[in-house]
Short mmCIF file of C-alpha atoms in Angstrom, two decimals:
data_model
loop_
_atom_site.label_atom_id
_atom_site.label_comp_id
_atom_site.label_asym_id
_atom_site.label_seq_id
_atom_site.Cartn_x
_atom_site.Cartn_y
_atom_site.Cartn_z
CA MET A 13 4.42 -24.72 -10.02
CA ILE A 14 4.11 -21.30 -11.88
CA GLU A 15 1.18 -20.94 -13.92
CA SER A 16 1.49 -19.58 -17.48
CA VAL A 17 -1.09 -16.57 -18.84
CA ALA A 18 -1.59 -15.12 -22.17
CA VAL A 19 -3.00 -11.79 -22.39
CA VAL A 20 -4.62 -11.31 -25.70
CA GLY A 21 -4.10 -7.72 -26.45
CA ALA A 22 -1.86 -4.43 -25.07
CA GLY A 23 -4.20 -1.92 -24.46
CA PRO A 24 -5.33 -0.51 -21.51
CA GLY A 25 -7.31 -3.97 -20.76
CA GLY A 26 -4.59 -6.05 -21.54
CA LEU A 27 -1.56 -4.17 -19.71
CA VAL A 28 -3.68 -3.57 -16.41
CA ALA A 29 -4.79 -7.38 -16.32
CA ALA A 30 -0.58 -8.67 -17.32
CA ARG A 31 -0.22 -5.90 -13.85
CA TRP A 32 -2.19 -7.44 -11.57
CA LEU A 33 -1.49 -11.03 -12.68
CA LEU A 34 2.35 -10.71 -12.48
CA SER A 35 1.27 -9.24 -9.28
CA GLN A 36 0.29 -12.89 -8.15
CA GLY A 37 3.28 -14.06 -9.39
CA PHE A 38 2.02 -15.90 -12.66
CA ASP A 39 4.24 -16.06 -15.79
CA VAL A 40 2.76 -13.36 -18.16
CA SER A 41 2.85 -13.42 -22.11
CA VAL A 42 0.94 -10.47 -23.81
CA PHE A 43 0.08 -10.70 -27.71
CA GLU A 44 -0.38 -7.73 -29.49
CA ALA A 45 -1.57 -7.84 -33.35
CA GLY A 46 -0.19 -4.21 -34.14
CA PRO A 47 3.78 -2.76 -33.67
CA THR A 48 2.82 -0.65 -30.64
CA ILE A 49 1.15 -0.94 -27.24
CA GLY A 50 -1.82 0.70 -26.53
CA GLY A 51 -4.62 -0.57 -28.63
CA GLN A 52 -7.11 2.03 -29.51
CA TRP A 53 -5.14 4.76 -28.05
CA SER A 54 -2.09 3.67 -30.74
CA GLY A 55 -4.32 5.34 -33.39
CA ARG A 56 -3.24 3.14 -36.14
CA ARG A 57 -5.61 2.93 -39.23
CA ARG A 58 -7.97 -0.07 -39.33
CA ALA A 59 -7.21 -0.98 -35.99
CA SER A 60 -8.36 2.40 -33.97
CA GLY A 61 -10.92 4.97 -33.92
CA VAL A 62 -8.97 7.48 -32.39
CA TRP A 63 -7.74 10.90 -34.81
CA PRO A 64 -4.88 12.90 -34.14
CA ALA A 65 -6.82 15.78 -32.82
CA MET A 66 -8.82 13.53 -30.23
CA HIS A 67 -8.66 14.48 -26.35
CA THR A 68 -10.53 12.07 -23.91
CA ASN A 69 -13.91 13.15 -22.74
CA THR A 70 -12.82 11.84 -19.03
CA SER A 71 -11.04 13.40 -16.87
CA ARG A 72 -7.20 12.79 -15.97
CA ILE A 73 -7.54 11.35 -12.76
CA LEU A 74 -10.38 8.79 -14.21
CA THR A 75 -8.39 7.94 -17.04
CA ALA A 76 -5.22 6.51 -15.26
CA PHE A 77 -4.75 3.43 -12.89
CA SER A 78 -3.74 3.43 -9.21
CA ASP A 79 -0.64 3.02 -9.65
CA LEU A 80 0.63 5.45 -12.01
CA GLU A 81 -0.63 8.78 -12.29
CA HIS A 82 -0.92 11.24 -15.33
CA ASP A 83 1.03 14.66 -15.76
CA THR A 84 -1.16 15.98 -18.08
CA ASP A 85 -3.97 18.56 -18.86
CA VAL A 86 -7.42 18.15 -17.37
CA PHE A 87 -8.42 16.14 -20.24
CA PRO A 88 -5.56 14.34 -21.78
CA SER A 89 -4.85 14.22 -25.48
CA ASN A 90 -4.71 11.02 -27.45
CA ARG A 91 -0.64 11.09 -27.36
CA ASP A 92 -1.08 11.87 -23.53
CA VAL A 93 -2.88 8.67 -23.24
CA LEU A 94 -0.61 6.45 -25.37
CA THR A 95 2.71 8.13 -23.52
CA TYR A 96 1.04 7.07 -19.88
CA LEU A 97 -0.14 3.37 -21.15
CA GLN A 98 4.04 3.17 -22.54
CA ARG A 99 5.14 4.05 -19.63
CA TYR A 100 2.80 2.42 -17.52
CA ALA A 101 3.87 -0.78 -19.19
CA ASP A 102 7.92 0.07 -18.88
CA THR A 103 6.88 0.76 -14.86
CA PHE A 104 5.49 -2.73 -14.55
CA GLY A 105 7.73 -5.00 -16.90
CA LEU A 106 5.27 -5.41 -19.11
CA THR A 107 6.70 -4.02 -21.84
CA GLU A 108 9.68 -7.15 -22.07
CA ARG A 109 6.81 -9.61 -22.08
CA THR A 110 4.58 -8.21 -24.70
CA ARG A 111 5.28 -10.08 -28.39
CA LEU A 112 4.60 -6.85 -30.90
CA ASN A 113 3.23 -7.95 -34.51
CA THR A 114 1.80 -11.09 -33.30
CA ARG A 115 -1.76 -11.75 -33.93
CA VAL A 116 -3.65 -14.83 -32.07
CA ASP A 117 -5.77 -16.46 -34.62
CA VAL A 118 -7.28 -19.11 -32.59
CA VAL A 119 -7.87 -19.54 -28.42
CA ASP A 120 -9.36 -22.81 -27.52
CA ARG A 121 -9.50 -25.47 -24.97
CA GLU A 122 -6.93 -27.94 -24.69
CA ASP A 123 -8.21 -30.17 -22.38
CA ASP A 124 -7.87 -28.32 -18.83
CA LEU A 125 -5.57 -25.75 -20.46
CA TRP A 126 -5.40 -23.69 -23.12
CA ARG A 127 -3.97 -23.41 -26.85
CA VAL A 128 -3.23 -20.12 -28.44
CA GLU A 129 -2.21 -20.45 -32.24
CA HIS A 130 -0.42 -17.19 -33.90
CA ALA A 131 1.77 -17.42 -37.08
CA GLY A 132 1.72 -20.98 -37.46
CA SER A 133 2.52 -21.69 -33.84
CA VAL A 134 1.09 -23.41 -31.00
CA GLU A 135 1.67 -22.83 -27.39
CA ILE A 136 -0.01 -24.17 -24.30
CA PHE A 137 -0.80 -22.10 -21.30
CA HIS A 138 -2.60 -22.61 -17.85
CA ARG A 139 -5.03 -19.72 -18.52
CA VAL A 140 -5.96 -16.97 -20.94
CA VAL A 141 -7.29 -13.55 -20.81
CA ILE A 142 -8.59 -11.87 -23.82
CA ALA A 143 -8.09 -8.13 -23.87
CA ILE A 144 -9.00 -7.14 -27.44
CA GLY A 145 -11.25 -4.31 -26.96
CA ARG A 146 -14.94 -3.81 -27.60
CA PHE A 147 -15.08 -1.22 -29.96
CA HIS A 148 -13.12 -1.91 -33.01
CA ALA A 149 -15.86 -3.40 -35.48
CA PRO A 150 -18.07 -0.51 -36.52
CA SER A 151 -21.37 -1.24 -37.07
CA ILE A 152 -23.36 1.38 -40.08
CA PRO A 153 -27.27 0.74 -39.91
CA PRO A 154 -29.02 -0.35 -43.45
CA VAL A 155 -29.97 2.72 -44.69
CA PRO A 156 -32.26 2.58 -48.37
CA GLY A 157 -29.70 3.42 -51.11
CA LEU A 158 -26.55 4.12 -49.50
CA ASP A 159 -24.85 2.25 -51.86
CA THR A 160 -25.84 4.87 -54.61
CA PHE A 161 -24.49 7.81 -52.54
CA THR A 162 -22.08 9.48 -55.27
CA GLY A 163 -20.68 11.99 -52.55
CA SER A 164 -16.71 12.94 -53.31
CA GLY A 165 -16.27 12.28 -49.59
CA GLY A 166 -17.77 9.22 -49.39
CA ALA A 167 -19.69 7.27 -46.66
CA ALA A 168 -17.45 5.92 -44.01
CA SER A 169 -17.95 5.14 -40.36
CA THR A 170 -16.34 7.93 -37.73
CA PHE A 171 -13.60 4.77 -36.55
CA ALA A 172 -11.87 5.84 -40.43
CA TYR A 173 -11.97 9.39 -39.75
CA ARG A 174 -8.47 10.80 -39.48
CA GLY A 175 -9.16 14.66 -39.34
CA ALA A 176 -10.96 17.56 -40.60
CA GLU A 177 -8.45 18.44 -43.51
CA ALA A 178 -10.12 15.95 -45.99
CA TYR A 179 -13.34 17.51 -45.10
CA ARG A 180 -12.72 20.85 -45.80
CA GLY A 181 -15.49 22.76 -48.00
CA LYS A 182 -17.56 19.75 -48.20
CA ARG A 183 -20.95 19.25 -47.00
CA VAL A 184 -20.95 16.77 -44.29
CA LEU A 185 -23.74 14.53 -42.84
CA VAL A 186 -22.67 13.10 -39.52
CA ALA A 187 -24.83 10.12 -38.30
CA GLY A 188 -25.16 9.60 -34.60
CA CYS A 189 -25.54 11.20 -31.35
CA ALA A 190 -22.95 9.55 -29.42
CA VAL A 191 -19.61 10.72 -28.48
CA SER A 192 -17.27 10.13 -31.66
CA ALA A 193 -20.44 11.67 -33.76
CA LEU A 194 -21.00 14.90 -31.67
CA GLU A 195 -17.21 15.40 -31.29
CA ILE A 196 -16.35 15.21 -35.16
CA ALA A 197 -19.31 17.30 -35.99
CA ALA A 198 -17.61 19.67 -33.76
CA GLU A 199 -14.57 19.32 -35.20
CA LEU A 200 -15.64 19.41 -38.65
CA ALA A 201 -17.90 22.88 -38.12
CA GLN A 202 -14.49 24.59 -36.80
CA SER A 203 -12.05 23.28 -39.24
CA GLY A 204 -13.39 24.14 -42.04
CA ALA A 205 -16.17 21.95 -43.24
CA ALA A 206 -19.08 23.74 -45.66
CA HIS A 207 -21.68 22.31 -43.83
CA VAL A 208 -22.20 20.05 -40.90
CA THR A 209 -25.40 18.35 -40.93
CA VAL A 210 -26.16 16.22 -37.37
CA THR A 211 -28.84 13.20 -38.18
CA GLN A 212 -30.15 11.00 -35.46
CA ARG A 213 -32.62 8.73 -34.44
CA ARG A 214 -33.31 10.46 -31.13
CA GLN A 215 -32.24 13.56 -29.34
CA ARG A 216 -29.92 12.84 -25.95
CA TYR A 217 -29.09 14.96 -23.30
CA VAL A 218 -25.95 16.38 -24.06
CA LEU A 219 -23.35 17.55 -20.93
CA PRO A 220 -20.39 19.49 -21.14
CA LYS A 221 -17.28 17.32 -20.03
CA PHE A 222 -16.26 20.49 -18.25
CA ALA A 223 -19.16 22.82 -16.02
CA ALA A 224 -18.20 25.02 -13.22
CA GLY A 225 -14.48 24.10 -12.72
CA VAL A 226 -15.73 20.50 -12.36
CA PRO A 227 -15.05 17.35 -14.87
CA SER A 228 -18.81 16.15 -16.04
CA ASP A 229 -17.34 12.52 -15.15
CA HIS A 230 -17.19 13.72 -11.44
CA ARG A 231 -20.63 15.04 -11.20
CA ILE A 232 -22.10 11.99 -12.61
CA PHE A 233 -20.26 8.78 -11.91
CA THR A 234 -20.04 8.45 -8.12
CA ARG A 235 -20.50 5.60 -5.81
CA TYR A 236 -24.01 7.62 -4.10
CA GLY A 237 -25.26 7.09 -7.88
CA ALA A 238 -24.36 3.63 -7.59
CA LEU A 239 -26.01 2.77 -4.28
CA ALA A 240 -28.56 4.49 -5.54
CA ALA A 241 -29.46 2.63 -8.14
CA GLU A 242 -29.69 -0.29 -6.33
CA THR A 243 -32.16 1.12 -3.95
CA LEU A 244 -34.14 4.01 -5.34
CA PRO A 245 -37.04 3.40 -8.11
CA PRO A 246 -35.46 4.10 -11.41
CA ALA A 247 -37.53 7.01 -12.23
CA GLU A 248 -35.86 8.68 -9.00
CA ILE A 249 -32.74 7.80 -10.49
CA ASP A 250 -33.71 9.05 -13.79
CA ARG A 251 -34.86 12.36 -12.10
CA GLN A 252 -31.67 12.90 -10.04
CA LEU A 253 -29.39 12.07 -13.34
CA ARG A 254 -32.07 14.42 -15.18
CA GLU A 255 -31.12 17.23 -12.54
CA ILE A 256 -27.65 17.27 -12.83
CA VAL A 257 -27.32 17.13 -16.42
CA ILE A 258 -30.03 20.05 -16.52
CA GLU A 259 -27.76 22.15 -14.38
CA ALA A 260 -24.73 21.40 -15.88
CA GLY A 261 -25.46 22.15 -19.38
CA GLY A 262 -28.93 22.77 -20.12
CA ALA A 263 -32.01 21.20 -21.74
CA PRO A 264 -30.91 20.49 -25.79
CA GLU A 265 -33.95 22.64 -27.16
CA GLN A 266 -32.44 25.63 -24.98
CA TYR A 267 -29.73 25.68 -27.67
CA GLY A 268 -32.15 25.17 -30.76
CA ALA A 269 -32.04 21.10 -30.90
CA PRO A 270 -34.84 18.87 -30.96
CA PRO A 271 -36.16 18.29 -27.28
CA ALA A 272 -35.40 15.37 -25.53
CA ASP A 273 -37.23 12.68 -24.18
CA PRO A 274 -37.77 14.17 -20.39
CA SER A 275 -36.63 10.44 -19.47
CA LEU A 276 -32.88 10.57 -19.30
CA PHE A 277 -32.76 7.01 -19.21
CA ARG A 278 -34.86 6.63 -22.79
CA ALA A 279 -33.22 9.59 -24.24
CA GLY A 280 -29.73 9.16 -22.89
CA VAL A 281 -26.66 11.31 -22.56
CA THR A 282 -23.67 12.22 -24.21
CA LEU A 283 -20.52 14.50 -23.07
CA ASN A 284 -19.43 16.84 -25.50
CA GLN A 285 -18.01 20.28 -24.95
CA THR A 286 -18.77 22.15 -28.34
CA TYR A 287 -21.42 20.56 -29.96
CA LEU A 288 -24.96 22.46 -28.40
CA PRO A 289 -23.27 25.98 -28.90
CA LEU A 290 -22.36 25.32 -32.33
CA VAL A 291 -26.01 24.13 -32.79
CA ALA A 292 -27.06 27.25 -31.02
CA GLU A 293 -24.71 29.47 -33.74
CA GLY A 294 -26.13 27.84 -36.59
CA ARG A 295 -22.53 26.33 -37.28
CA ILE A 296 -24.54 22.86 -37.03
CA ILE A 297 -27.97 21.81 -38.41
CA VAL A 298 -30.21 18.83 -36.54
CA ARG A 299 -31.87 16.63 -38.98
CA PRO A 300 -33.62 13.21 -38.06
CA TRP A 301 -32.98 10.19 -38.92
CA ILE A 302 -32.27 9.27 -42.87
CA ASP A 303 -35.36 7.86 -44.73
CA HIS A 304 -32.95 7.67 -47.82
CA VAL A 305 -30.37 8.26 -50.11
CA ASP A 306 -30.49 9.02 -54.04
CA GLY A 307 -26.59 9.85 -55.24
CA ARG A 308 -25.66 12.79 -53.22
CA GLU A 309 -29.38 13.52 -52.13
CA VAL A 310 -30.14 12.96 -48.14
CA THR A 311 -34.10 12.49 -47.51
CA PHE A 312 -34.82 12.64 -44.13
CA ALA A 313 -37.62 10.93 -42.23
CA ASP A 314 -39.70 14.36 -41.70
CA GLY A 315 -39.27 14.94 -45.81
CA SER A 316 -36.55 17.14 -45.84
CA SER A 317 -33.59 16.58 -47.76
CA GLU A 318 -30.29 18.02 -48.78
CA GLU A 319 -26.89 17.19 -50.98
CA PHE A 320 -23.74 16.15 -49.32
CA ASP A 321 -20.14 15.27 -50.15
CA ALA A 322 -19.71 12.78 -47.61
CA ILE A 323 -20.93 10.89 -44.76
CA LEU A 324 -19.72 9.91 -41.64
CA PHE A 325 -21.86 7.26 -39.47
CA GLY A 326 -20.81 7.12 -35.51
CA THR A 327 -23.67 4.56 -34.79
CA GLY A 328 -21.78 2.07 -32.46
CA PHE A 329 -20.20 -1.13 -32.50
CA SER A 330 -20.50 -4.87 -32.78
CA VAL A 331 -19.23 -7.17 -30.42
CA ASP A 332 -16.29 -8.91 -32.33
CA ILE A 333 -13.91 -11.81 -30.86
CA PRO A 334 -11.99 -13.46 -34.12
CA CYS A 335 -9.75 -15.36 -32.20
CA LEU A 336 -12.03 -17.89 -29.90
CA SER A 337 -12.46 -21.38 -31.39
CA ASP A 338 -16.08 -21.94 -32.49
CA GLU A 339 -16.88 -24.29 -29.42
CA VAL A 340 -15.70 -21.65 -27.34
CA ARG A 341 -17.89 -19.29 -29.23
CA GLU A 342 -20.72 -21.60 -28.92
CA VAL A 343 -20.48 -21.69 -24.94
CA LEU A 344 -20.19 -18.02 -24.70
CA ASP A 345 -23.09 -17.68 -27.49
CA VAL A 346 -21.44 -14.34 -28.76
CA ASP A 347 -23.54 -12.60 -31.06
CA ASP A 348 -23.18 -8.89 -32.32
CA ALA A 349 -24.52 -7.44 -28.93
CA HIS A 350 -23.92 -10.13 -26.51
CA ILE A 351 -21.08 -11.78 -24.74
CA ASP A 352 -22.57 -14.83 -21.80
CA THR A 353 -20.34 -13.89 -18.90
CA ASP A 354 -20.53 -13.60 -14.95
CA ARG A 355 -20.10 -10.17 -14.34
CA HIS A 356 -18.57 -9.49 -17.98
CA THR A 357 -15.85 -11.52 -16.85
CA PHE A 358 -15.63 -15.69 -16.40
CA HIS A 359 -18.22 -18.25 -17.60
CA PRO A 360 -18.51 -21.57 -15.55
CA ASP A 361 -17.73 -23.59 -18.26
CA LEU A 362 -14.79 -22.07 -19.60
CA PRO A 363 -12.21 -22.23 -16.18
CA GLY A 364 -8.97 -20.43 -16.79
CA LEU A 365 -10.64 -18.08 -19.32
CA ALA A 366 -11.59 -14.44 -18.50
CA LEU A 367 -12.67 -11.58 -20.77
CA VAL A 368 -11.35 -7.99 -19.77
CA GLY A 369 -12.95 -4.36 -21.03
CA MET A 370 -15.63 -6.35 -23.55
CA TRP A 371 -18.76 -4.49 -22.02
CA ASP A 372 -20.73 -1.17 -23.59
CA GLN A 373 -20.35 1.30 -21.32
CA SER A 374 -20.96 4.95 -20.83
CA GLY A 375 -18.22 6.93 -19.06
CA GLY A 376 -14.25 5.90 -18.88
CA TYR A 377 -13.08 2.83 -18.58
CA PHE A 378 -9.86 2.74 -16.86
CA VAL A 379 -10.80 2.68 -13.36
CA PRO A 380 -13.55 -0.26 -14.25
CA LEU A 381 -10.93 -2.01 -16.34
CA GLU A 382 -8.18 -2.10 -13.11
CA LEU A 383 -10.59 -3.35 -10.74
CA GLN A 384 -11.95 -5.97 -13.04
CA ALA A 385 -8.28 -7.02 -13.31
CA ARG A 386 -7.46 -7.15 -9.77
CA TRP A 387 -10.52 -9.72 -9.38
CA ILE A 388 -9.47 -11.87 -11.95
CA ALA A 389 -5.78 -11.81 -10.47
CA TYR A 390 -6.97 -12.26 -6.95
CA THR A 391 -9.33 -15.08 -7.65
CA TRP A 392 -6.85 -16.88 -9.92
CA GLY A 393 -3.77 -16.36 -7.42
CA GLY A 394 -6.10 -17.30 -4.85
CA VAL A 395 -6.87 -14.22 -2.59
CA LEU A 396 -10.22 -14.86 -2.92
CA PRO A 397 -12.42 -17.52 -3.38
CA THR A 398 -13.67 -18.56 -7.16
CA THR A 399 -17.16 -17.70 -6.92
CA PRO A 400 -19.50 -20.96 -6.96
CA VAL A 401 -20.63 -22.34 -9.91
CA GLU A 402 -24.43 -22.16 -9.59
CA GLU A 403 -23.99 -18.41 -8.62
CA GLN A 404 -22.00 -18.08 -12.07
CA ARG A 405 -24.58 -19.74 -13.64
CA GLU A 406 -27.50 -17.76 -12.09
CA SER A 407 -25.52 -14.54 -13.24
CA VAL A 408 -25.13 -15.63 -16.98
CA ALA A 409 -29.19 -16.45 -16.78
CA ALA A 410 -29.87 -12.68 -15.52
CA TYR A 411 -27.91 -11.62 -18.24
CA ARG A 412 -29.34 -13.78 -21.01
CA ALA A 413 -33.00 -12.84 -19.43
CA ARG A 414 -31.80 -8.84 -20.83
CA ARG A 415 -30.86 -9.95 -23.98
CA GLY A 416 -32.39 -8.04 -26.38
CA LEU A 417 -32.53 -4.72 -24.18
CA SER A 418 -29.82 -2.23 -23.65
CA GLN A 419 -26.72 -3.60 -21.99
CA LYS A 420 -24.86 -0.70 -21.50
CA THR A 421 -24.11 0.44 -18.16
CA ARG A 422 -22.47 3.28 -16.59
CA MET A 423 -19.11 3.74 -15.29
CA ASN A 424 -20.01 3.82 -11.90
CA LEU A 425 -22.03 0.58 -11.54
CA ALA A 426 -19.38 -1.19 -13.68
CA ALA A 427 -16.50 -0.15 -11.06
CA ILE A 428 -18.28 -0.72 -7.74
CA THR A 429 -19.43 -4.69 -9.79
CA PHE A 430 -15.65 -4.99 -9.63
CA ALA A 431 -14.82 -3.55 -6.65
CA ARG A 432 -16.84 -5.59 -4.50
CA ALA A 433 -15.90 -8.67 -6.80
CA ALA A 434 -12.23 -7.94 -5.97
CA GLY A 435 -13.02 -7.31 -2.27
CA VAL A 436 -11.78 -3.41 -1.89
CA GLU A 437 -15.01 -1.54 -2.14
CA PRO A 438 -14.34 0.97 0.45
CA SER A 439 -16.79 1.90 3.51
CA PRO A 440 -17.58 5.67 4.08
CA ASP A 441 -17.98 5.00 7.50
CA ARG A 442 -14.93 3.62 7.96
CA TRP A 443 -13.30 7.01 6.74
CA PRO A 444 -15.49 9.71 8.61
CA ASP A 445 -13.14 12.60 7.05
CA LEU A 446 -13.44 11.10 3.58
CA ARG A 447 -17.04 10.03 3.83
CA ARG A 448 -18.78 12.80 1.85
CA ALA A 449 -15.48 12.32 -0.53
CA LEU A 450 -16.55 8.49 -1.09
CA LEU A 451 -20.40 9.13 -1.40
CA PHE A 452 -20.72 12.15 -3.87
CA GLY A 453 -16.81 12.65 -5.10
CA PRO A 454 -15.13 11.34 -8.08
CA LEU A 455 -14.38 7.35 -8.36
CA ALA A 456 -10.87 7.67 -8.52
CA PRO A 457 -8.60 5.04 -8.66
CA SER A 458 -6.82 6.10 -5.47
CA CYS A 459 -9.70 5.34 -3.06
CA PHE A 460 -10.23 1.47 -4.30
CA ARG A 461 -6.33 1.51 -2.62
CA LEU A 462 -8.01 2.37 1.27
CA GLU A 463 -9.33 -1.37 1.97
CA GLY A 464 -8.94 -4.97 1.14
CA PRO A 465 -5.70 -6.54 -0.99
CA ASP A 466 -2.71 -3.97 -1.97
CA ALA A 467 -4.12 -0.86 0.05
CA LEU A 468 -1.35 1.57 0.69
CA PRO A 469 -0.68 3.46 3.38
CA ASP A 470 -0.79 6.87 1.83
CA ALA A 471 -4.25 5.88 -0.52
CA ALA A 472 -6.10 8.56 1.80
CA ASP A 473 -3.83 11.27 1.32
CA ARG A 474 -3.91 10.52 -2.45
CA PHE A 475 -7.76 10.19 -2.59
CA ALA A 476 -8.58 13.68 -0.75
CA ARG A 477 -6.56 14.97 -2.88
CA ASP A 478 -8.31 13.67 -6.05
CA ALA A 479 -11.46 14.15 -4.53
CA ALA A 480 -10.45 18.32 -3.70
CA ALA A 481 -8.53 18.84 -7.02
CA PHE A 482 -12.19 20.59 -8.71
CA GLY A 483 -14.27 20.30 -6.24
CA ALA A 484 -14.53 20.57 -2.26
CA VAL A 485 -15.99 17.35 -1.97
CA VAL A 486 -13.78 17.04 1.16
CA ASP A 487 -15.71 19.62 3.20
CA PRO A 488 -17.86 17.44 6.28
CA ASP A 489 -20.78 19.78 4.97
CA LEU A 490 -22.75 18.06 2.64
CA SER A 491 -24.81 20.60 -0.11
CA PRO A 492 -28.56 20.70 0.17
CA ARG A 493 -29.01 18.65 -3.14
CA GLU A 494 -26.64 15.91 -1.59
CA ARG A 495 -28.80 16.16 1.86
CA GLU A 496 -31.49 15.49 -0.06
CA TYR A 497 -30.38 12.66 -2.12
CA LEU A 498 -28.46 10.59 0.93
CA SER A 499 -32.05 11.71 2.93
CA MET A 500 -33.76 9.69 0.26
CA LEU A 501 -31.35 6.93 0.11
CA ARG A 502 -31.36 6.27 4.05
CA ASP A 503 -35.17 5.96 4.07
CA ALA A 504 -35.00 3.38 1.15
CA GLN A 505 -32.53 1.44 2.59
CA SER A 506 -34.17 1.50 6.00
CA GLY A 507 -37.86 0.65 4.09
CA VAL A 508 -35.76 -2.26 2.38
CA VAL A 509 -34.23 -3.27 5.37
CA ALA A 510 -37.31 -3.36 7.68
CA ALA A 511 -39.03 -5.39 4.52
CA GLY A 512 -36.56 -8.12 5.04
#
């Protein structure tokens, strides 16, 4: 019997999940609320935070799936990404399986099956994948007096931003220090805003997305970094990451921004190419967080105040999965920031349900999304055994124990977690010519086709090319820093082995 699967959402997560489920013989139907595939990359108002001039801050190699490469700039435009996703859907027969303009209202259990309600209709499926995305419910923190703001440009989330033209000649306050806030502040400062101020609770480190000819996601999201996170003390990992960031982009205070916390983990890091140089030129002013608003006047925590015509909040997103029934929501214990799952994917009390792309992360999502999709498809298709229920419960309990703490993870940690679950993590020792690249090179999707299910005969050549595209990581000789880091890692691993 061929089992049916409903995939809710036709963004990157839904499409890659559907592709791999089809490869395992499932009968897949993709439900998309909008008139086109692409999710956030569709750019649709009220459904997407993508604006017309936006480019990715992840390189084309890491903004792709393993079966289809980009043919575009190093950092694709949003239109390039949408075109890529449409090409992906056509290539793998997903277009004809996608029901556009079909919003799923309820997903609920029906005995051992799953009920999907949409537009007054009900369909029963053997399994369901929720892939509606993590970033569509913007969160604006409470600010005293914000409701009194009278600036002509209003106060809104950066999710609603559609370009600098509406702010030409205006004094704009951008609140936040993550990607959208800094990207939009930089665009406004270069595109005709009269004055741009950024207000933030803390100063983050800012890493240029391209430095010395190398995309920064190739530098900081490596397999070595994932291994170090498992073995080295957190303070040492913190030191190493900060060292890489400072060397590539300098410290914020060197540009005239406030100093960041000495700990990169506490401060955080954002990728942006032009923000700090614009601060250095005085074209962006940095202030502490907002104390209160009164009409057009905003007073900051240091007592200073300015008048503004518009306020844009780039202050994150809440978890929002409106299609889940109350019963399913209760099992997952969904709130504004958390979903109880085993490695962001399964729950032991909800067999036949999987979530895709519903975790908070720094770095690009395409590579870990595909690995998560393969884990789901291989598990449901019988290629891999289902994780024992007790192990799933332990994973959920470990997640629950961290509630209230930051749940943001790094792209490389998510990718390696899913690669191991899918049985496709490559072993550097089996690939001596690629060993350095597998440790210190980019986590390109091609490296996860070297071993395990669906390994490809040309994967080694493809990965060597991907790794060499922006640096000499295929050179067998380690750099002095790489030797230092690898020696430290080996010593720590030996200590773990000895202790065991």
